[in-house]
CSV table of C-alpha atoms in Angstrom, one decimal:
chain,number,residue,atom,x,y,z
A,1109,MET,CA,4.7,-38.5,-45.0
A,1110,ILE,CA,3.6,-38.3,-41.3
A,1111,PHE,CA,6.8,-37.0,-40.1
A,1112,ILE,CA,6.6,-33.9,-42.3
A,1113,PHE,CA,3.0,-33.3,-41.3
A,1114,ILE,CA,4.0,-33.5,-37.6
A,1115,ALA,CA,6.8,-31.0,-38.3
A,1116,PHE,CA,4.4,-28.7,-40.0
A,1117,ILE,CA,1.9,-28.9,-37.1
A,1118,LEU,CA,4.7,-28.3,-34.5
A,1119,LEU,CA,5.9,-25.3,-36.4
A,1120,LEU,CA,2.4,-23.8,-36.4
A,1121,LEU,CA,2.2,-24.3,-32.7
A,1122,GLY,CA,5.5,-22.7,-32.4
A,1123,ILE,CA,4.3,-19.6,-34.1
A,1124,TYR,CA,1.4,-19.5,-31.7
A,1125,ASP,CA,4.0,-19.9,-28.9
A,1126,VAL,CA,5.7,-16.7,-30.2
A,1127,PHE,CA,2.5,-14.5,-30.7
A,1128,GLY,CA,0.0,-16.1,-28.3
A,1129,ASP,CA,-0.7,-14.3,-25.0
A,1130,ASN,CA,-2.4,-17.2,-23.0
A,1131,LYS,CA,0.6,-18.6,-20.9
A,1132,GLU,CA,-1.6,-21.4,-19.3
A,1133,LEU,CA,-2.8,-22.6,-22.8
A,1134,LYS,CA,0.8,-22.6,-24.1
A,1135,GLU,CA,2.0,-24.6,-21.1
A,1136,LYS,CA,-0.8,-27.1,-21.8
A,1137,ILE,CA,0.2,-27.3,-25.4
A,1138,LEU,CA,3.8,-27.8,-24.5
A,1139,LYS,CA,2.9,-30.7,-22.2
A,1140,MET,CA,0.7,-32.2,-24.7
A,1141,ILE,CA,3.5,-32.0,-27.3
A,1142,VAL,CA,5.9,-33.8,-24.9
A,1143,LEU,CA,3.2,-36.6,-24.2
A,1144,PHE,CA,2.5,-37.0,-28.0
A,1145,LEU,CA,6.1,-37.3,-29.0
A,1146,ILE,CA,6.7,-39.9,-26.2
A,1147,PHE,CA,3.7,-41.9,-27.4
A,1148,PHE,CA,4.4,-41.4,-31.1
A,1149,LEU,CA,8.1,-42.3,-30.9
A,1150,GLY,CA,8.0,-44.6,-27.9
A,1151,THR,CA,5.4,-46.9,-29.4
A,1152,ARG,CA,7.0,-47.0,-32.9
A,1153,GLY,CA,7.7,-50.3,-34.6
A,1154,PHE,CA,11.0,-51.1,-36.1
A,1155,LEU,CA,11.7,-47.5,-37.5
A,1156,GLY,CA,14.8,-46.3,-39.2
A,1157,TRP,CA,18.1,-48.2,-39.7
A,1158,ASP,CA,19.8,-48.8,-36.3
A,1159,TRP,CA,17.0,-50.8,-34.6
A,1160,TYR,CA,18.6,-53.8,-36.4
A,1161,PHE,CA,21.4,-53.5,-33.9
A,1162,TYR,CA,19.7,-52.2,-30.8
A,1163,TYR,CA,16.9,-54.8,-30.9
A,1164,PRO,CA,19.0,-57.9,-30.5
A,1165,SER,CA,21.3,-56.0,-28.1
A,1166,PHE,CA,18.4,-55.5,-25.7
A,1167,MET,CA,16.7,-58.8,-26.2
A,1168,GLU,CA,19.7,-61.2,-26.4
A,1169,GLY,CA,22.8,-59.1,-25.5
A,1170,THR,CA,24.4,-60.1,-28.8
A,1171,TYR,CA,26.0,-56.7,-29.4
A,1172,VAL,CA,28.3,-55.0,-27.0
A,1173,TYR,CA,28.3,-51.3,-26.7
A,1174,GLU,CA,29.7,-48.9,-24.0
A,1175,LYS,CA,29.3,-50.3,-20.5
A,1176,GLY,CA,27.0,-47.5,-19.3
A,1177,TYR,CA,24.5,-48.0,-22.1
A,1178,MET,CA,24.7,-51.9,-21.7
A,1179,PHE,CA,24.1,-51.5,-17.9
A,1180,TYR,CA,21.2,-49.1,-18.7
A,1181,THR,CA,19.6,-51.5,-21.1
A,1182,GLN,CA,20.0,-54.5,-18.8
A,1183,LEU,CA,18.5,-52.6,-16.0
A,1184,ILE,CA,15.4,-51.9,-18.0
A,1185,ARG,CA,15.5,-55.5,-19.3
A,1186,SER,CA,15.5,-56.8,-15.9
A,1187,ILE,CA,12.2,-54.9,-15.1
A,1188,PHE,CA,10.4,-56.1,-18.3
A,1189,LYS,CA,12.0,-57.9,-21.2
A,1190,ASN,CA,10.0,-56.1,-23.9
A,1191,TYR,CA,11.6,-53.8,-26.6
A,1192,ILE,CA,8.6,-51.6,-26.8
A,1193,PHE,CA,8.6,-51.1,-23.1
A,1194,TYR,CA,12.3,-50.1,-23.4
A,1195,GLN,CA,11.5,-47.6,-26.2
A,1196,ILE,CA,8.7,-46.0,-24.2
A,1197,LEU,CA,10.8,-45.7,-21.1
A,1198,THR,CA,13.9,-44.3,-22.8
A,1199,THR,CA,11.9,-42.0,-25.0
A,1200,THR,CA,10.1,-40.7,-21.9
A,1201,ILE,CA,13.3,-40.0,-20.2
A,1202,ASP,CA,14.7,-38.2,-23.3
A,1203,PHE,CA,11.6,-35.8,-23.8
A,1204,ILE,CA,11.2,-35.1,-20.1
A,1205,ALA,CA,14.8,-34.0,-20.0
A,1206,LEU,CA,14.4,-31.9,-23.2
A,1207,TYR,CA,11.2,-30.4,-21.7
A,1208,TYR,CA,13.3,-29.0,-18.8
A,1209,ILE,CA,16.2,-27.9,-20.9
A,1210,PHE,CA,14.0,-26.0,-23.5
A,1211,LYS,CA,12.1,-24.4,-20.5
A,1212,LYS,CA,15.4,-23.3,-18.9
A,1213,TYR,CA,17.0,-21.8,-22.0
A,1214,CYS,CA,14.1,-20.7,-24.2
A,1215,LYS,CA,11.2,-18.3,-23.8
A,1216,TYR,CA,9.4,-20.3,-26.6
A,1217,PRO,CA,9.9,-24.0,-25.7
A,1218,ILE,CA,7.1,-25.1,-28.1
A,1219,LEU,CA,9.1,-23.5,-31.0
A,1220,ALA,CA,12.3,-25.3,-29.6
A,1221,PHE,CA,10.6,-28.7,-29.8
A,1222,ALA,CA,9.5,-27.9,-33.4
A,1223,ILE,CA,13.0,-27.1,-34.5
A,1224,PHE,CA,14.4,-30.1,-32.6
A,1225,PHE,CA,12.1,-32.4,-34.4
A,1226,SER,CA,12.9,-31.0,-37.9
A,1227,ILE,CA,16.7,-30.5,-37.4
A,1228,GLN,CA,18.2,-33.8,-36.6
A,1229,GLY,CA,16.1,-34.4,-33.5
A,1230,LEU,CA,13.9,-37.1,-35.0
A,1231,HIS,CA,16.8,-39.0,-36.4
A,1232,ILE,CA,18.8,-38.7,-33.2
A,1233,GLU,CA,15.8,-40.0,-31.2
A,1234,VAL,CA,15.3,-42.9,-33.6
A,1235,GLU,CA,18.9,-43.8,-34.5
A,1236,LEU,CA,21.3,-42.5,-31.9
A,1237,LEU,CA,20.0,-44.0,-28.7
A,1238,ARG,CA,23.4,-43.7,-27.0
A,1239,ASN,CA,24.4,-40.3,-28.4
A,1240,ILE,CA,21.2,-38.6,-27.3
A,1241,LYS,CA,21.8,-39.5,-23.7
A,1242,ALA,CA,25.4,-38.1,-23.8
A,1243,ILE,CA,24.1,-34.9,-25.3
A,1244,ILE,CA,21.3,-34.4,-22.7
A,1245,LEU,CA,23.8,-35.0,-19.8
A,1246,PHE,CA,26.1,-32.4,-21.3
A,1247,LEU,CA,23.3,-30.0,-21.5
A,1248,PHE,CA,22.5,-30.5,-17.9
A,1249,SER,CA,26.2,-29.9,-17.2
A,1250,LEU,CA,26.3,-26.5,-18.9
A,1251,ARG,CA,25.2,-24.9,-15.6
A,1252,TYR,CA,28.3,-26.1,-14.0
A,1253,ILE,CA,30.5,-24.5,-16.6
A,1254,GLU,CA,28.8,-21.2,-15.8
A,1255,GLU,CA,29.1,-21.8,-12.0
A,1256,ARG,CA,32.7,-23.1,-12.5
A,1257,LYS,CA,32.0,-26.3,-10.6
A,1258,ILE,CA,34.2,-28.9,-12.4
A,1259,ILE,CA,33.5,-31.9,-10.3
A,1260,PRO,CA,29.6,-32.1,-11.1
A,1261,PHE,CA,30.6,-31.2,-14.7
A,1262,LEU,CA,33.0,-34.2,-14.9
A,1263,LEU,CA,30.6,-36.6,-13.2
A,1264,LEU,CA,27.8,-35.9,-15.7
A,1265,ASN,CA,30.0,-36.1,-18.8
A,1266,LEU,CA,31.9,-39.2,-17.6
A,1267,ILE,CA,28.5,-40.9,-17.4
A,1268,GLY,CA,27.9,-39.6,-20.9
A,1269,ILE,CA,31.1,-41.2,-22.1
A,1270,TYR,CA,29.9,-44.5,-20.8
A,1271,PHE,CA,26.9,-44.1,-23.1
A,1272,HIS,CA,28.9,-43.0,-26.1
A,1273,THR,CA,32.7,-42.6,-26.2
A,1274,SER,CA,32.5,-39.7,-28.7
A,1275,ALA,CA,31.2,-37.6,-25.7
A,1276,ILE,CA,34.8,-37.5,-24.5
A,1277,ILE,CA,35.0,-34.3,-26.7
A,1278,PHE,CA,32.8,-32.6,-24.1
A,1279,LEU,CA,35.4,-32.7,-21.4
A,1280,PRO,CA,37.6,-29.8,-22.7
A,1281,MET,CA,34.5,-27.8,-23.3
A,1282,TYR,CA,34.6,-26.8,-19.6
A,1283,PHE,CA,37.6,-24.5,-20.6
A,1284,ILE,CA,36.5,-23.7,-24.1
A,1285,LEU,CA,32.9,-22.6,-24.0
A,1286,ASN,CA,33.1,-20.1,-21.3
A,1287,TYR,CA,35.8,-18.0,-22.9
A,1288,LYS,CA,35.1,-14.7,-24.7
A,1289,TYR,CA,36.7,-14.8,-28.1
A,1290,LYS,CA,37.4,-11.8,-30.1
A,1291,ASP,CA,34.6,-11.0,-32.6
A,1292,LYS,CA,37.1,-10.3,-35.4
A,1293,VAL,CA,38.7,-13.7,-34.9
A,1294,ILE,CA,35.4,-15.5,-35.0
A,1295,LEU,CA,34.2,-13.5,-38.0
A,1296,GLY,CA,37.5,-14.2,-39.8
A,1297,LEU,CA,37.1,-17.9,-39.2
A,1298,PHE,CA,33.6,-17.9,-40.4
A,1299,LEU,CA,34.6,-16.2,-43.6
A,1300,LEU,CA,37.5,-18.5,-44.1
A,1301,GLY,CA,35.3,-21.5,-43.5
A,1302,SER,CA,32.6,-20.1,-45.8
A,1303,ILE,CA,35.3,-19.7,-48.6
A,1304,TYR,CA,36.6,-23.3,-47.9
A,1305,TYR,CA,33.0,-24.7,-48.1
A,1306,LEU,CA,31.6,-22.6,-50.8
A,1307,LEU,CA,34.5,-23.2,-53.2
A,1308,ASP,CA,34.5,-26.9,-52.2
A,1309,LEU,CA,38.3,-26.9,-51.4
A,1310,LYS,CA,38.6,-30.5,-50.3
A,1311,ILE,CA,42.2,-30.1,-48.7
A,1312,PHE,CA,41.6,-32.8,-46.0
A,1313,LEU,CA,40.3,-35.2,-48.7
A,1314,SER,CA,43.3,-34.6,-50.8
A,1315,VAL,CA,45.6,-35.4,-47.9
A,1316,PHE,CA,43.7,-38.6,-47.4
A,1317,ASN,CA,44.3,-39.5,-51.0
A,1318,LEU,CA,48.1,-39.3,-50.6
A,1319,ASN,CA,50.2,-42.3,-50.0
A,1320,LEU,CA,51.1,-41.7,-46.4
A,1321,TYR,CA,54.0,-44.2,-46.4
A,1322,PHE,CA,55.6,-42.5,-43.4
A,1323,LEU,CA,52.7,-43.5,-41.1
A,1324,PRO,CA,52.5,-46.9,-39.3
A,1325,LYS,CA,50.9,-49.4,-41.5
A,1326,ILE,CA,47.9,-50.0,-39.2
A,1327,LEU,CA,47.1,-46.2,-39.2
A,1328,ASN,CA,47.7,-45.9,-43.0
A,1329,ASP,CA,45.3,-48.9,-43.6
A,1330,LYS,CA,42.6,-47.3,-41.5
A,1331,ILE,CA,42.9,-44.0,-43.3
A,1332,LEU,CA,42.7,-45.8,-46.8
A,1333,SER,CA,39.8,-47.8,-45.5
A,1334,TYR,CA,38.0,-44.7,-44.3
A,1335,ASN,CA,38.7,-43.0,-47.7
A,1336,GLN,CA,36.7,-45.7,-49.4
A,1337,VAL,CA,33.5,-44.7,-47.6
A,1338,ILE,CA,33.8,-41.0,-48.1
A,1339,PRO,CA,31.3,-39.7,-50.7
A,1340,LYS,CA,33.1,-38.9,-53.9
A,1341,ASP,CA,30.2,-36.8,-55.3
A,1342,LEU,CA,29.5,-34.9,-52.2
A,1343,ILE,CA,28.5,-31.5,-53.5
A,1344,ARG,CA,29.3,-28.4,-51.4
A,1345,GLY,CA,28.6,-24.8,-52.2
A,1346,PHE,CA,25.8,-22.3,-51.8
A,1347,ASN,CA,22.9,-24.6,-50.7
A,1348,SER,CA,20.2,-24.9,-48.0
A,1349,PHE,CA,22.6,-26.3,-45.5
A,1350,TYR,CA,25.0,-23.4,-45.8
A,1351,ILE,CA,22.1,-20.9,-45.6
A,1352,GLU,CA,21.0,-22.7,-42.4
A,1353,ARG,CA,24.5,-22.2,-40.9
A,1354,LEU,CA,24.6,-18.6,-42.0
A,1355,VAL,CA,21.3,-17.8,-40.4
A,1356,ILE,CA,22.5,-19.4,-37.1
A,1357,PHE,CA,25.8,-17.8,-37.2
A,1358,ILE,CA,24.3,-14.2,-37.7
A,1359,LEU,CA,21.8,-14.9,-34.7
A,1360,ALA,CA,24.7,-16.2,-32.5
A,1361,TYR,CA,27.1,-13.5,-33.5
A,1362,LYS,CA,24.7,-10.5,-33.3
A,1363,TYR,CA,22.1,-11.4,-30.8
A,1364,GLU,CA,23.1,-14.3,-28.5
A,1365,ASN,CA,24.3,-13.1,-25.1
A,1366,ASN,CA,24.9,-16.5,-23.5
A,1367,LEU,CA,28.5,-17.1,-24.1
A,1368,ILE,CA,28.3,-21.0,-23.9
A,1369,LEU,CA,25.5,-21.3,-26.4
A,1370,LYS,CA,27.2,-18.7,-28.7
A,1371,ASN,CA,30.5,-20.7,-28.7
A,1372,SER,CA,28.6,-24.0,-29.1
A,1373,ALA,CA,27.1,-22.7,-32.3
A,1374,TYR,CA,30.5,-21.5,-33.5
A,1375,ILE,CA,31.9,-25.0,-33.0
A,1376,TRP,CA,28.9,-26.7,-34.7
A,1377,ILE,CA,29.2,-24.4,-37.7
A,1378,GLY,CA,33.0,-24.6,-37.8
A,1379,ILE,CA,32.9,-28.4,-37.9
A,1380,PHE,CA,30.5,-28.2,-40.8
A,1381,LEU,CA,32.3,-25.7,-42.9
A,1382,PHE,CA,35.8,-27.2,-42.5
A,1383,THR,CA,35.3,-31.0,-42.2
A,1384,SER,CA,32.0,-31.9,-44.0
A,1385,GLU,CA,34.1,-33.4,-46.8
A,1386,LEU,CA,35.1,-36.1,-44.3
A,1387,SER,CA,31.5,-37.0,-43.8
A,1388,ILE,CA,31.3,-39.5,-41.0
A,1389,VAL,CA,34.2,-38.0,-38.9
A,1390,SER,CA,32.3,-34.6,-39.3
A,1391,LEU,CA,29.1,-36.1,-38.3
A,1392,ARG,CA,30.3,-37.9,-35.2
A,1393,ILE,CA,31.8,-34.8,-33.8
A,1394,GLY,CA,29.4,-32.2,-35.2
A,1395,ILE,CA,26.2,-34.0,-34.0
A,1396,LEU,CA,27.4,-33.5,-30.4
A,1397,PHE,CA,26.8,-29.8,-30.8
A,1398,VAL,CA,23.6,-29.7,-32.8
A,1399,TYR,CA,21.8,-28.7,-29.8
A,1400,SER,CA,23.1,-25.1,-30.4
A,1401,SER,CA,21.0,-24.9,-33.6
A,1402,TRP,CA,17.8,-25.7,-31.6
A,1403,LEU,CA,18.6,-23.1,-28.9
A,1404,ILE,CA,20.1,-20.4,-31.0
A,1405,LEU,CA,17.2,-20.3,-33.5
A,1406,THR,CA,14.6,-20.3,-30.8
A,1407,ARG,CA,16.3,-17.7,-28.7
A,1408,GLY,CA,16.9,-15.5,-31.7
A,1409,ILE,CA,13.2,-15.1,-32.0
A,1410,GLU,CA,13.3,-13.3,-28.5
A,1411,LYS,CA,15.9,-10.7,-29.8
A,1412,VAL,CA,15.1,-9.8,-33.4
A,1413,HIS,CA,12.8,-7.0,-34.2
A,1414,ARG,CA,11.1,-8.6,-37.2
A,1415,LYS,CA,10.0,-11.9,-35.5
A,1416,ASP,CA,7.7,-12.6,-38.4
A,1417,ILE,CA,10.6,-12.7,-41.0
A,1418,LEU,CA,12.8,-14.9,-38.8
A,1419,LEU,CA,9.8,-17.3,-38.2
A,1420,ILE,CA,9.3,-17.6,-42.0
A,1421,ILE,CA,13.0,-18.4,-42.5
A,1422,ILE,CA,12.9,-21.0,-39.7
A,1423,PHE,CA,9.7,-22.5,-41.1
A,1424,ILE,CA,11.2,-22.9,-44.6
A,1425,LEU,CA,14.6,-24.2,-43.2
A,1426,CYS,CA,13.0,-26.7,-41.0
A,1427,LEU,CA,10.5,-28.2,-43.5
A,1428,GLY,CA,13.2,-28.2,-46.1
A,1429,ARG,CA,15.5,-30.0,-43.8
A,1430,ILE,CA,13.1,-32.8,-42.8
A,1431,TYR,CA,11.8,-33.2,-46.3
A,1432,LYS,CA,15.3,-33.6,-47.7
A,1433,SER,CA,16.3,-36.2,-45.1
A,1434,LEU,CA,13.1,-38.3,-45.4
A,1435,THR,CA,12.8,-38.4,-49.2
A,1436,PHE,CA,16.0,-40.1,-49.7
A,1437,PRO,CA,15.0,-43.5,-51.2
A,1438,GLY,CA,16.5,-45.6,-48.4
A,1439,ASN,CA,14.6,-43.5,-45.8
A,1440,ILE,CA,11.4,-43.8,-47.8
A,1441,ILE,CA,11.6,-47.5,-47.2
A,1442,ASN,CA,13.0,-47.6,-43.6
A,1443,TYR,CA,11.0,-44.6,-42.2
A,1444,LYS,CA,7.5,-46.1,-43.0
A,1445,TYR,CA,5.9,-45.4,-39.5
A,1446,GLU,CA,4.2,-48.3,-37.8
A,1447,ASN,CA,2.7,-48.2,-34.4
A,1448,ILE,CA,2.3,-51.2,-32.2
A,1449,PHE,CA,-1.3,-50.4,-31.5
A,1450,PHE,CA,-2.3,-50.5,-35.1
A,1451,ASN,CA,0.5,-52.7,-36.8
A,1452,LYS,CA,1.9,-56.1,-35.9
A,1453,LEU,CA,5.7,-56.1,-35.5
A,1454,ASP,CA,7.3,-58.3,-38.1
A,1455,TYR,CA,11.1,-58.5,-37.6
A,1456,GLU,CA,11.8,-60.7,-40.7
A,1457,ARG,CA,9.7,-58.4,-43.0
A,1458,ARG,CA,11.4,-55.3,-41.6
A,1459,GLU,CA,14.8,-57.0,-41.9
A,1460,LYS,CA,14.2,-57.5,-45.6
A,1461,GLU,CA,13.1,-54.0,-46.1
A,1462,LEU,CA,16.1,-52.7,-44.3
A,1463,ILE,CA,18.4,-54.6,-46.6
A,1464,GLU,CA,16.4,-53.3,-49.6
A,1465,GLY,CA,17.0,-49.8,-48.3
A,1466,LYS,CA,20.7,-50.3,-48.0
A,1467,LYS,CA,20.9,-50.8,-51.7
A,1468,PHE,CA,20.2,-47.1,-52.1
A,1469,LEU,CA,23.2,-46.1,-49.9
A,1470,LYS,CA,25.6,-46.2,-52.9
A,1471,ASP,CA,23.3,-43.8,-54.8
A,1472,SER,CA,23.5,-41.1,-52.3
A,1473,HIS,CA,25.7,-40.1,-49.3
A,1474,GLY,CA,24.5,-42.8,-46.9
A,1475,LYS,CA,22.2,-42.6,-43.9
A,1476,GLU,CA,25.0,-41.0,-41.8
A,1477,LEU,CA,25.0,-37.8,-43.8
A,1478,LEU,CA,21.2,-37.5,-43.7
A,1479,ILE,CA,21.5,-36.7,-40.0
A,1480,GLN,CA,24.2,-34.2,-40.5
A,1481,TYR,CA,23.2,-32.2,-43.6
């Protein structure tokens, strides 16, 4: 599949980023990668799952999302009512923003883009058009946590909330991410979370299965309804997803000196270890902190003595991650890449294929979990 091939090439370029000496050439490669990703994803056809909602929202305004996102799409629509134009413009904004973010925080930004593409970045850019804007705005606001300037921090993240309401979780981060927690407490929580995950102790799921008669009926009904969409066969334990978190935890705990990024990684890992049994809830919160995996892995290369060993680990984790997510039967159907310059867009055909892809959701954990795990 083309996405796995691109991930492989990006990772190879990431290796050159680490060991290459020609700074001018590396900067040219970085800019070429940004331009390529803008073109590749900006000119995509109806790719993935959620275009089915975003396309009519842009063209006809038939779906209503957060006011900030709707204003954003209507503004672009007023310039040129063409969905591909919208994709190109919004993709350009995302990748230029990521370019400056990775340049700011990483010595090896090419490697950062390679890790981003493989670990959820592709899916986020294709599916989560509102979330990615909120995450980027939060990343730009991190400097104001460091500088203790709450007003610009709030302004950026309030805009983010208007793109996706889940970004409200970013507001208390002003007080949480800049705090130095005791190493023993962090290590203890990680060990406790590891036991919880590795032994598959689904305590939260057991609570959901109880008859919570004491709760208001509307709340109890929502819990019961949500319980029906939680995967019953979600297998947790010593798997590649845990190994990925273990590597990132070690890098954050032992090598990372940026307190905000370190704590971001702890939150992302903690959400995974303690709440992955709740699937969608875990995803909606955890995805907001996935940026820590891109940055911690990349920055870890700067600190470790055996860069070659860590690069091999990153290479395996990234290719394994993107392969696993794209070989799910539903994604094989819905992630067939088409480009507007080489393929004619066919809404009705893609709609039928998407419906066909949805038939496989019951056989796996659903498209939501493919982004998280």
